Each structure stands twice: as C-alpha cells, then as structure tokens.
Tab-separated table of C-alpha atoms and ligand atoms in Angstrom:
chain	number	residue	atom	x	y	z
A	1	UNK	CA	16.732	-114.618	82.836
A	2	UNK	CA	16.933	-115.997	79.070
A	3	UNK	CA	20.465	-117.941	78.616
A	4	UNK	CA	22.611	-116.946	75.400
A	5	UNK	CA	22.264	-120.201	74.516
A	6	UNK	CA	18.486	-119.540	74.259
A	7	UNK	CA	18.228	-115.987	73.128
A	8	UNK	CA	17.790	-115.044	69.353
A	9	UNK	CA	20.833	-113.813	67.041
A	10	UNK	CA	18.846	-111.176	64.993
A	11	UNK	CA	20.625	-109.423	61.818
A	12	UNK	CA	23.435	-111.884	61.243
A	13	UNK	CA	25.990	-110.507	59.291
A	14	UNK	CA	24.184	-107.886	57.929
A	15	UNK	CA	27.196	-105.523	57.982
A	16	UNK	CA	29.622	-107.933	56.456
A	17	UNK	CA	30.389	-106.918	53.225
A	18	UNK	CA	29.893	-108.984	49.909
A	19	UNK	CA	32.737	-107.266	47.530
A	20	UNK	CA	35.390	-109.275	46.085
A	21	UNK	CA	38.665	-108.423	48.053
A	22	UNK	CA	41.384	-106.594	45.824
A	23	UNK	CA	44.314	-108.555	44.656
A	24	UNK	CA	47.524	-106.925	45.644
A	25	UNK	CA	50.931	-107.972	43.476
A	26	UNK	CA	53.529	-107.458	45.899
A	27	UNK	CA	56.605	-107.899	43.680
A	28	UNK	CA	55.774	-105.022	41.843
A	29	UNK	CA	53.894	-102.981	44.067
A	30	UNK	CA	54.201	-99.305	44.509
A	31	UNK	CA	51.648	-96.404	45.675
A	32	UNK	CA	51.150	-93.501	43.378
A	33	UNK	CA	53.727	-90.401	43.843
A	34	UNK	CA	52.448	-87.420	45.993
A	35	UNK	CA	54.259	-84.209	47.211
A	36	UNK	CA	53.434	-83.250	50.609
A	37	UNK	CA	51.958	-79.984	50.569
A	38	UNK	CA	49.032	-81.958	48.088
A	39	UNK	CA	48.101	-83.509	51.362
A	40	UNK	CA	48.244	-80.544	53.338
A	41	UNK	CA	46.288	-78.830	51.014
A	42	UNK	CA	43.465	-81.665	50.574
A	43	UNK	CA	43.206	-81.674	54.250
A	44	UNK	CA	43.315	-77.583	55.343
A	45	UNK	CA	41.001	-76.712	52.242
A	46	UNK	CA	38.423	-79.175	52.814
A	47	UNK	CA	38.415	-77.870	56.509
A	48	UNK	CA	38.117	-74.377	55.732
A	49	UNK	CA	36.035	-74.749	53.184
A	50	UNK	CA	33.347	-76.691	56.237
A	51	UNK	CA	33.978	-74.016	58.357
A	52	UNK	CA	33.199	-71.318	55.897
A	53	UNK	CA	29.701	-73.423	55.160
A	54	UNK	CA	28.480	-74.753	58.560
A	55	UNK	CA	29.420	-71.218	60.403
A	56	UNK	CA	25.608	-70.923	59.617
A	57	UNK	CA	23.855	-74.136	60.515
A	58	UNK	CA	20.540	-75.055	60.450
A	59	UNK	CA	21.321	-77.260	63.346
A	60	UNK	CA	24.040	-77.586	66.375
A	61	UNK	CA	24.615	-81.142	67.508
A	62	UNK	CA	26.780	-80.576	71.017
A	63	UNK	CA	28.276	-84.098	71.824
A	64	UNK	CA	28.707	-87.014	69.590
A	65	UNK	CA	28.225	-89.228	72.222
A	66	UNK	CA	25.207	-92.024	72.420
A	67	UNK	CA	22.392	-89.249	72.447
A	68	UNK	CA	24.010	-86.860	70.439
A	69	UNK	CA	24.685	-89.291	67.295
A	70	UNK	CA	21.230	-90.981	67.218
A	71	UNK	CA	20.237	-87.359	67.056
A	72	UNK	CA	22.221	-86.697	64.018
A	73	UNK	CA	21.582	-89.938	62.894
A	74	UNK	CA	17.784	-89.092	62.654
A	75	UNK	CA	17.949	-85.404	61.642
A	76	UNK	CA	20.389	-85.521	58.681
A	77	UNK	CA	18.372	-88.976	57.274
A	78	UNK	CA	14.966	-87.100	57.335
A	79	UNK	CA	15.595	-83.518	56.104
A	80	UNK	CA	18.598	-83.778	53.853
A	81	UNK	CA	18.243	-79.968	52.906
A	82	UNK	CA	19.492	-79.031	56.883
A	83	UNK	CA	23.125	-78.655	57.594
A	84	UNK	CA	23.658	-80.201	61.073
A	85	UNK	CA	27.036	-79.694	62.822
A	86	UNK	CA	27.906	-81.742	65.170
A	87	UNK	CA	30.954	-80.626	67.847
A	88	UNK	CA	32.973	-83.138	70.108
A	89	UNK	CA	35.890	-81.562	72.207
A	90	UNK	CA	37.072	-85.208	72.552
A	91	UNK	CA	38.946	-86.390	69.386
A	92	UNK	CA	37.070	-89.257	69.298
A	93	UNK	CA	33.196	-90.074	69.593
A	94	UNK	CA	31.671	-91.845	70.947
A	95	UNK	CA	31.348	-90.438	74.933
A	96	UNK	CA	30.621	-93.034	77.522
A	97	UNK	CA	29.662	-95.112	74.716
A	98	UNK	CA	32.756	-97.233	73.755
A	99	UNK	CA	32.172	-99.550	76.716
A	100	UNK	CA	29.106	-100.629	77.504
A	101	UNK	CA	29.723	-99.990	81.161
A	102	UNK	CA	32.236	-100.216	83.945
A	103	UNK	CA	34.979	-101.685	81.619
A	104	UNK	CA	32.761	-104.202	80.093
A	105	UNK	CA	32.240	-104.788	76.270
A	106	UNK	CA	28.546	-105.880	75.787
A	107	UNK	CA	25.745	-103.264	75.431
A	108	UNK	CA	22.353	-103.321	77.139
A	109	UNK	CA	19.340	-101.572	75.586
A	110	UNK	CA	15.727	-102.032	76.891
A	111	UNK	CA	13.238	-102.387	74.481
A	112	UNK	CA	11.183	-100.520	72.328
A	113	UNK	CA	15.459	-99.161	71.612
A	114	UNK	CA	15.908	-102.547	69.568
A	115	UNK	CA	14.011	-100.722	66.788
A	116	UNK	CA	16.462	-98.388	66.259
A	117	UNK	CA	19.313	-101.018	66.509
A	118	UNK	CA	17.172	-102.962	63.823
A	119	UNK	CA	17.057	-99.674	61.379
A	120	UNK	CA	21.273	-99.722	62.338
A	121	UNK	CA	21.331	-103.556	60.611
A	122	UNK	CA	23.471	-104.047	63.434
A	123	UNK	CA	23.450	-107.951	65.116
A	124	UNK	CA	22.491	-108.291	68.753
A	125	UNK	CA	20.939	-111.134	71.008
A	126	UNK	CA	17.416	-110.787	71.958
A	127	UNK	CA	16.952	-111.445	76.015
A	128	UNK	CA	13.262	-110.632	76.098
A	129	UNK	CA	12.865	-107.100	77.498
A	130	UNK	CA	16.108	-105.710	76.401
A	131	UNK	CA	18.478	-106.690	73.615
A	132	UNK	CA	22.572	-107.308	73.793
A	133	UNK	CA	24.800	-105.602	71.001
A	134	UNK	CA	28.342	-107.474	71.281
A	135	UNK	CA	30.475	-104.144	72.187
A	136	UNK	CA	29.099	-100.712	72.633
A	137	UNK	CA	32.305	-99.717	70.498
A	138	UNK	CA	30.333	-101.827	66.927
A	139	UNK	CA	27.305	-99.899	67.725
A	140	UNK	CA	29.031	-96.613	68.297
A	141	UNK	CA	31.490	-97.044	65.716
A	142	UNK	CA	28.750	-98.301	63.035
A	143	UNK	CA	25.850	-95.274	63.950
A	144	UNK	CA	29.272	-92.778	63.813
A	145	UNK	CA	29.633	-94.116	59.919
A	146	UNK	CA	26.157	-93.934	59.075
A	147	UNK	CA	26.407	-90.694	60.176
A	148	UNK	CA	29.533	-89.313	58.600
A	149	UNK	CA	28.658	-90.843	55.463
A	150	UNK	CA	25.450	-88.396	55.063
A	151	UNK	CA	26.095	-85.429	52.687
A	152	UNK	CA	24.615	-82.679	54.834
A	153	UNK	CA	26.815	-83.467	58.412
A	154	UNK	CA	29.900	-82.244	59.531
A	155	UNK	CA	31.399	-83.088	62.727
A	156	UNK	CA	34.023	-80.609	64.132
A	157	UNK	CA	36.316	-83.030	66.561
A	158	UNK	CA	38.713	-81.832	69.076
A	159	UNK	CA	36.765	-79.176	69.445
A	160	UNK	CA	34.678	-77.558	72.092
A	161	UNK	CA	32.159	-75.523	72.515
A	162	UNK	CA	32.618	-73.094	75.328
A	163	UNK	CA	29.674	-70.459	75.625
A	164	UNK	CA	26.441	-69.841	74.033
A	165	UNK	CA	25.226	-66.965	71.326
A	166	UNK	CA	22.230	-64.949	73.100
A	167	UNK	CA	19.476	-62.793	71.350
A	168	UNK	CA	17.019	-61.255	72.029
A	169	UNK	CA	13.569	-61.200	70.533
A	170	UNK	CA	11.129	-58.935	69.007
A	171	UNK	CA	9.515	-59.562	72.457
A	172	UNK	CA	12.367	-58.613	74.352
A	173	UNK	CA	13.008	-62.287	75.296
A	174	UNK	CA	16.538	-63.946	75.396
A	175	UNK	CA	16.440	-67.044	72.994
A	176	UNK	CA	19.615	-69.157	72.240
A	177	UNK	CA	21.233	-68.220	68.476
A	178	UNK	CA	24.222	-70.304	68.095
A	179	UNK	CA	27.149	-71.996	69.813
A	180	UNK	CA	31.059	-70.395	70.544
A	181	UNK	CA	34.142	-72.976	69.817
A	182	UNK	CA	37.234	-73.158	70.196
A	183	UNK	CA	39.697	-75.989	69.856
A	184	UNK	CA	39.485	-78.489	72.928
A	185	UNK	CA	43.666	-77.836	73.327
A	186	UNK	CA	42.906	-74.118	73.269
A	187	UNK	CA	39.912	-73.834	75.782
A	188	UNK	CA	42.036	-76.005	78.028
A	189	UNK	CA	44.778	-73.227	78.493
A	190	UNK	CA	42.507	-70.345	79.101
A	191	UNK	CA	44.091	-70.124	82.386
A	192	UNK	CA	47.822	-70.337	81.258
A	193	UNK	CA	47.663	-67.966	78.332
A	194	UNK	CA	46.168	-64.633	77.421
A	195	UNK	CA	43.139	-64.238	75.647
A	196	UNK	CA	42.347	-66.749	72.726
A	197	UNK	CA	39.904	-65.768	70.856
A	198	UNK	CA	36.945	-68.449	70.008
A	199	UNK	CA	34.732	-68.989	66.952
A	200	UNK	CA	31.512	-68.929	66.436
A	201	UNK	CA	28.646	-70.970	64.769
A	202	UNK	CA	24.681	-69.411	64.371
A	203	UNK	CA	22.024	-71.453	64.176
A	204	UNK	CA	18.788	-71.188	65.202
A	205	UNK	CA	18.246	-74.949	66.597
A	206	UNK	CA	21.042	-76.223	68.924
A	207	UNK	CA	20.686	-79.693	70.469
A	208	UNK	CA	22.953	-79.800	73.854
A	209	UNK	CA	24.112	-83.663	74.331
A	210	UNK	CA	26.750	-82.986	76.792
A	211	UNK	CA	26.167	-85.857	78.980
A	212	UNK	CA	26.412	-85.559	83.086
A	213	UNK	CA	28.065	-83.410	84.871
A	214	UNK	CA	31.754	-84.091	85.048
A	215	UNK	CA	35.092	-81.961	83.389
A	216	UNK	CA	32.989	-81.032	80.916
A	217	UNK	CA	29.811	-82.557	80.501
A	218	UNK	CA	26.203	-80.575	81.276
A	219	UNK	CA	28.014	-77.398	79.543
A	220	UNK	CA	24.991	-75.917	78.088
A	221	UNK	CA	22.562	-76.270	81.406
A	222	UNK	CA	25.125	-75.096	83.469
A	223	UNK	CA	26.065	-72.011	81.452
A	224	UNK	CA	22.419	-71.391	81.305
A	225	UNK	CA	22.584	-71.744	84.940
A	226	UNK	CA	25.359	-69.603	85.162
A	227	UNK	CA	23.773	-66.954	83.363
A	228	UNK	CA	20.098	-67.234	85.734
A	229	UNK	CA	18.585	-68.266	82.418
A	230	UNK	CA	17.502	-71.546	83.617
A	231	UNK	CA	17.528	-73.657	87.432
A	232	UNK	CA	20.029	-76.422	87.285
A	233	UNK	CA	18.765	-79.256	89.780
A	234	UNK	CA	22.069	-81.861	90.492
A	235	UNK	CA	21.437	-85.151	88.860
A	236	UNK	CA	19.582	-88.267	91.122
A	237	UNK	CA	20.846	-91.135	92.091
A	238	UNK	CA	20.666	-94.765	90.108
A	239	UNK	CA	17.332	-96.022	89.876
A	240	UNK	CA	17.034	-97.439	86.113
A	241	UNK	CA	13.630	-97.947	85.968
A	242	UNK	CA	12.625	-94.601	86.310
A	243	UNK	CA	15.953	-93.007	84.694
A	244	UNK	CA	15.027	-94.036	81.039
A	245	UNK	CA	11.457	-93.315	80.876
A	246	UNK	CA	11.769	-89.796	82.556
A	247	UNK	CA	14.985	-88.905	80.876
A	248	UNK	CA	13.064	-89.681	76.952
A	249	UNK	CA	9.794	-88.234	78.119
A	250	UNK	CA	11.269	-84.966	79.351
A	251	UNK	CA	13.696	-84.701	76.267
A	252	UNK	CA	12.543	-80.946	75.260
A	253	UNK	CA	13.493	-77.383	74.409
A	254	UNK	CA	14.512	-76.137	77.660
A	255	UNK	CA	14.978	-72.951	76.562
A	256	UNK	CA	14.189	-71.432	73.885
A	257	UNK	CA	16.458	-72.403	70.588
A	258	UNK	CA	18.489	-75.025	73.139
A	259	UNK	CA	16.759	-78.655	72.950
A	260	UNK	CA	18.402	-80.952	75.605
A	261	UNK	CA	18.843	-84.614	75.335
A	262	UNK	CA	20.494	-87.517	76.835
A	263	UNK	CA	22.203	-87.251	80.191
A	264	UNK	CA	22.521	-83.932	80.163
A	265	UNK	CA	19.001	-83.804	80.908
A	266	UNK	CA	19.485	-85.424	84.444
A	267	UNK	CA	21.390	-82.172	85.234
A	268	UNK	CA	18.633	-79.696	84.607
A	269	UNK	CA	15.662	-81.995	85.959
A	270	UNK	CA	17.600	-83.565	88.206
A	271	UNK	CA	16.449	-87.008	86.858
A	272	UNK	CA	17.811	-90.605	87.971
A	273	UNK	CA	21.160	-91.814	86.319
A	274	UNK	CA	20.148	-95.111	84.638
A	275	UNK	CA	23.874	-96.392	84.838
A	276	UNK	CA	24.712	-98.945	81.590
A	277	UNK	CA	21.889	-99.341	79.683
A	278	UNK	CA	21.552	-97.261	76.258
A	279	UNK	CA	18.105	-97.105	74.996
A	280	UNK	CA	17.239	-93.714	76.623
A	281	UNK	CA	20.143	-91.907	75.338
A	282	UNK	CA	19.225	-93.611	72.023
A	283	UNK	CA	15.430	-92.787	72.150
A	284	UNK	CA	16.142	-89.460	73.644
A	285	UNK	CA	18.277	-88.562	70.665
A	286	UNK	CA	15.517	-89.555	68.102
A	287	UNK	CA	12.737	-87.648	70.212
A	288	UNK	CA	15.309	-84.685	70.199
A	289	UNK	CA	15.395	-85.050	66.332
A	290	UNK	CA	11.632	-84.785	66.414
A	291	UNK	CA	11.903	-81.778	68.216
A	292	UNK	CA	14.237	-80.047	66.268
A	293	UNK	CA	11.939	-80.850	62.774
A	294	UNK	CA	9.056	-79.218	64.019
A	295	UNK	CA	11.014	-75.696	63.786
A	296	UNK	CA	11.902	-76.595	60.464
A	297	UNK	CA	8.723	-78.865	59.399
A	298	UNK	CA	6.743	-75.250	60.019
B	301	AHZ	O1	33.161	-85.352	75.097
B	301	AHZ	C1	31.813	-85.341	75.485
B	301	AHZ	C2	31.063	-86.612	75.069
B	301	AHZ	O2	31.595	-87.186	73.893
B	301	AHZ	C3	31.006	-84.273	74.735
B	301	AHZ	N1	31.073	-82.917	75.334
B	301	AHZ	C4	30.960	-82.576	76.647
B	301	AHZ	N2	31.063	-81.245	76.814
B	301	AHZ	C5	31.249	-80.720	75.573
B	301	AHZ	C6	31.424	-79.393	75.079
B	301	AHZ	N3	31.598	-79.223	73.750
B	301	AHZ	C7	31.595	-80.300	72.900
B	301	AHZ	N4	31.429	-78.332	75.889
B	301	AHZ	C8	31.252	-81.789	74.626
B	301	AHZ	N5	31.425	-81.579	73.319
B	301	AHZ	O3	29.662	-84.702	74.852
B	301	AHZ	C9	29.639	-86.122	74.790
B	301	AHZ	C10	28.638	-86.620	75.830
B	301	AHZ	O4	28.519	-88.003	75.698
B	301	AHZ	P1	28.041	-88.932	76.913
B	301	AHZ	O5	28.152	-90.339	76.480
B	301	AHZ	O6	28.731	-88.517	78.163
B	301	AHZ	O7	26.497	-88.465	77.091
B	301	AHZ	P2	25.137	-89.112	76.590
B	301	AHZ	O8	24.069	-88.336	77.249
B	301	AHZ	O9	25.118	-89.248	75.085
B	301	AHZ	O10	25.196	-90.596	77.172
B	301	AHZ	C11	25.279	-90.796	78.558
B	301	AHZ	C12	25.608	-92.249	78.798
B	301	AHZ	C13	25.305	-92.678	80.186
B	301	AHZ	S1	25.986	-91.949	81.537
B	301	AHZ	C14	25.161	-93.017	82.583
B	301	AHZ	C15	25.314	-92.949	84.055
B	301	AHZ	O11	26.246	-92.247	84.503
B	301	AHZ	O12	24.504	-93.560	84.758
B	301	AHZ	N6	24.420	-93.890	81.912
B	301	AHZ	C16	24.480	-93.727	80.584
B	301	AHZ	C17	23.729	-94.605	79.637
C-alpha cells in the first residue's frame, strides 16, 4: 500500500477562490428593505414557472445521488439545447454519497474514475490504482454546483417520483414516455389519506438512478417488475472487483425509453454490490450520458 506521506496531492487548491473578500462596515450596516410577499413571490414564480417548462423534458434524471449527478453532470455540459430534470425525493443530494462509507469521511475511487475527478478540479491523493478525495460530501457537494450552475438543469428536490408514463408504439410495443411525481411528504401518506393526485413529466429519455433496493431505491426496475415489463434479479453479494466493471459495462437502456445506471443496476442484473468505492457509479453515470445522446445525437 502507498503511505499518505508518499502519495501525490494532485489539484491543490484549485477550487479556492482568488476574489478579494468584501469589506463589511458594521457601524453602519443595514440590509436593503424587503416586504415579505416579494420573497414569496421570487420563490413560488420561479418554481412554477420550472414546472410549467420542464413538464416536457428532453431528459429525466431519477436520483441525484453519485450516478445520477455525474449523469447530469455530463448531459447538460455536452448538449446545452436539452432540458434535463433531475428528481430527488430526499431534500438533499447527494444519496449514499455524503460519506464515503460506513460513517467514514474519505472517498475511494479506482482508477480510470480519477479522470473525471480531474475534469471536477477537485484535490485528491493519488494511491496508485485508486485515488482519495478528502470527504465524499466536497466531491458531492462540488459536482451538485457544477451542476446547478448549468442553464439547461433543474432539479425538483423533495420530490419523488412514484410511477412511470407508458406508451405504446406504432408497433404495438410498450416504451417508457415520462415519469409521475409527487412531493416526497405527499407519496409518503398515500396510506393515511385519500387520493392525492400526482404530476406528471414527458420525456422521451428517462435515466433511473435510484440506487439499491431499500425504502425507496430500485423504483423504476421494480415498477417495471411490477408491471411484467422487465425480470428483476435481487442484487449479489460484495465482491468489488467484479461489482464496478459489470455494473459500468452493463449500464444500458433496459427498456425501451428507461436507461439504468448506478446501483440500481445491481437490482435488475442482479450484479455484485461493490460497497465504498465510487468510480462505477461515477463512470456509470457518464456511460449513461452517452447513452442518452445517441437518441438525441440522431
Ligand atoms: O433519495 C435517493 C438517492 O438520493 C433517490 N431516489 C430513490 N428513489 C427515488 C424515487 N424518486 C426520486 N422514487 C429517488 N428519487 O435516488 C438516489 C440514489 O442514490 P444512491 O447513492 O443510493 O445510488 P447510486 O447508484 O448513485 O450510488 C450507490 C452508491 C453505493 S451503494 C453501495 C453498496 O451498497 O455496496 N456502494 C455504492 C458505491
């Protein structure tokens, strides 16, 4: 094993910004007025106004966990001209991706997955055949911004999706057309109150991200499964040599219109889990990206 002393700091302060601080007089200090229905308003109209545009996406990021925001990350960065919405029913993002496992801080992620961390400008320690980002919650935190900071992605937090839009084709064959929401709070009271009604989002592309199975990860493969559209095989045990490579080499359209990626995957192959280390979910997020261009590189 390479010691830290030994290993290589690459990127060193790459993210640390170079601005002048501002100078703040305190004596005399004093924010500008506001009336509170201003910031109701800049906050509901903004909203409404993203619903109104992504309730026809080009492309349906579900989970912003590891997979799901390299995805994004990817997608929105090459084709600028797709909106990509992205839904979390956590409120934040991040998935199992705020700790780098068990409740440690530190990050693993074999290489070639250093590239990507490279493109990031993020720091990390170089320990030959994998790489060492400080906390999973700088590199989560850091692709998140990138992310949100792109014109042409909106992320819909605290909110879940909680079935699937089915059509049918000129061929009479069922093909995935969009994703039903609802607020996270909502879908969780199905069972203690009558009927609420969900919303909807059409797109032809949707990239499932939902991680392993759990309270409410796998939720695309196992409504697929639910529906006899597709076999769900339980996820394998740990083994993470074969994990990574099989879960990035089998990241595909699994059914038509529904590419899967990350753990999710290990749910519908039944593939190893790989336990904490990051570069599959990472490198099956960019090859889901890839996937999702060629229906709109045609
Ligand atoms: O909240 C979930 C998380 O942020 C979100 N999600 C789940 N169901 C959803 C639904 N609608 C909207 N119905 C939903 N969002 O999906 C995200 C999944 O993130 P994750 O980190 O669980 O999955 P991942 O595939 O990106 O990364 C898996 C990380 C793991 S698990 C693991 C192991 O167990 O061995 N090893 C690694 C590296």
């Amino acid at each position: 094993p390479v010691s830290l002393k030994t290993a290589n700091v690459h990127n060193k302060s790459s993210l640390v910004s170079k601005a002048t601080p501002a100078v703040y007089d305190w004596d005399t200090f004093k924010f500008a007025p506001i009336r509170e229905s201003q910031v109701s308003r800049a906050m509901t109209k903004r909203y409404f106004a993203d619903l109104d545009k992504y309730a026809e996406s080009d492309v349906v990021i579900v989970g912003a966990g590891s997979a799901g925001l390299s995805a994004a990350y990817v997608l929105a960065k090459a084709r600028p001209d797709l909106k990509i919405a992205i839904i979390e029913s956590n409120v934040a993002v991040g998935g199992g991706c705020f700790l780098g496992g068990q409740l440690f801080s530190a990050m693993v992620l074999r290489k070639p997955a250093d590239q990507f961390i490279e493109d990031l400008g993020l720091e990390y320690e170089d320990e030959g055949n994998f790489i060492v980002v400080k906390h999973a919650a700088l590199f989560i935190t850091t692709l998140c911004s990138k992310v949100l900071a792109l014109p042409n992605v909106k992320l819909f937090n605290a909110t879940c999706v909680e079935d699937l839009i089915t059509r049918k084709d000129a061929a009479g064959a069922t093909r995935i057309a969009g994703v039903v929401t609802n607020w996270t709070l909502v879908s969780m009271h199905h069972d203690d109150q009558s009927c609420m009604d969900p919303n909807t989002i059409n797109s032809k592309v949707i990239i499932s991200c939902t991680g392993h199975d759990g309270p409410m990860g796998a939720f695309c493969v196992k409504r697929l499964a639910s529906l006899g559209l597709l076999k769900r095989n339980a996820m394998g045990a740990l083994d993470m040599n074969k994990a990574e490579d099989a879960i990035v080499k089998n990241t595909r359209e699994v059914f038509p219109g529904l590419i899967c990626a990350g753990m999710e995957l290990s749910e519908c192959d039944s593939h190893n889990r790989m336990g904490p280390t990051f570069g599959a979910m990472v490198l099956s997020g960019v090859k889901a990206a890839e996937e999702a261009l060629k229906v709109y590189d045609l």
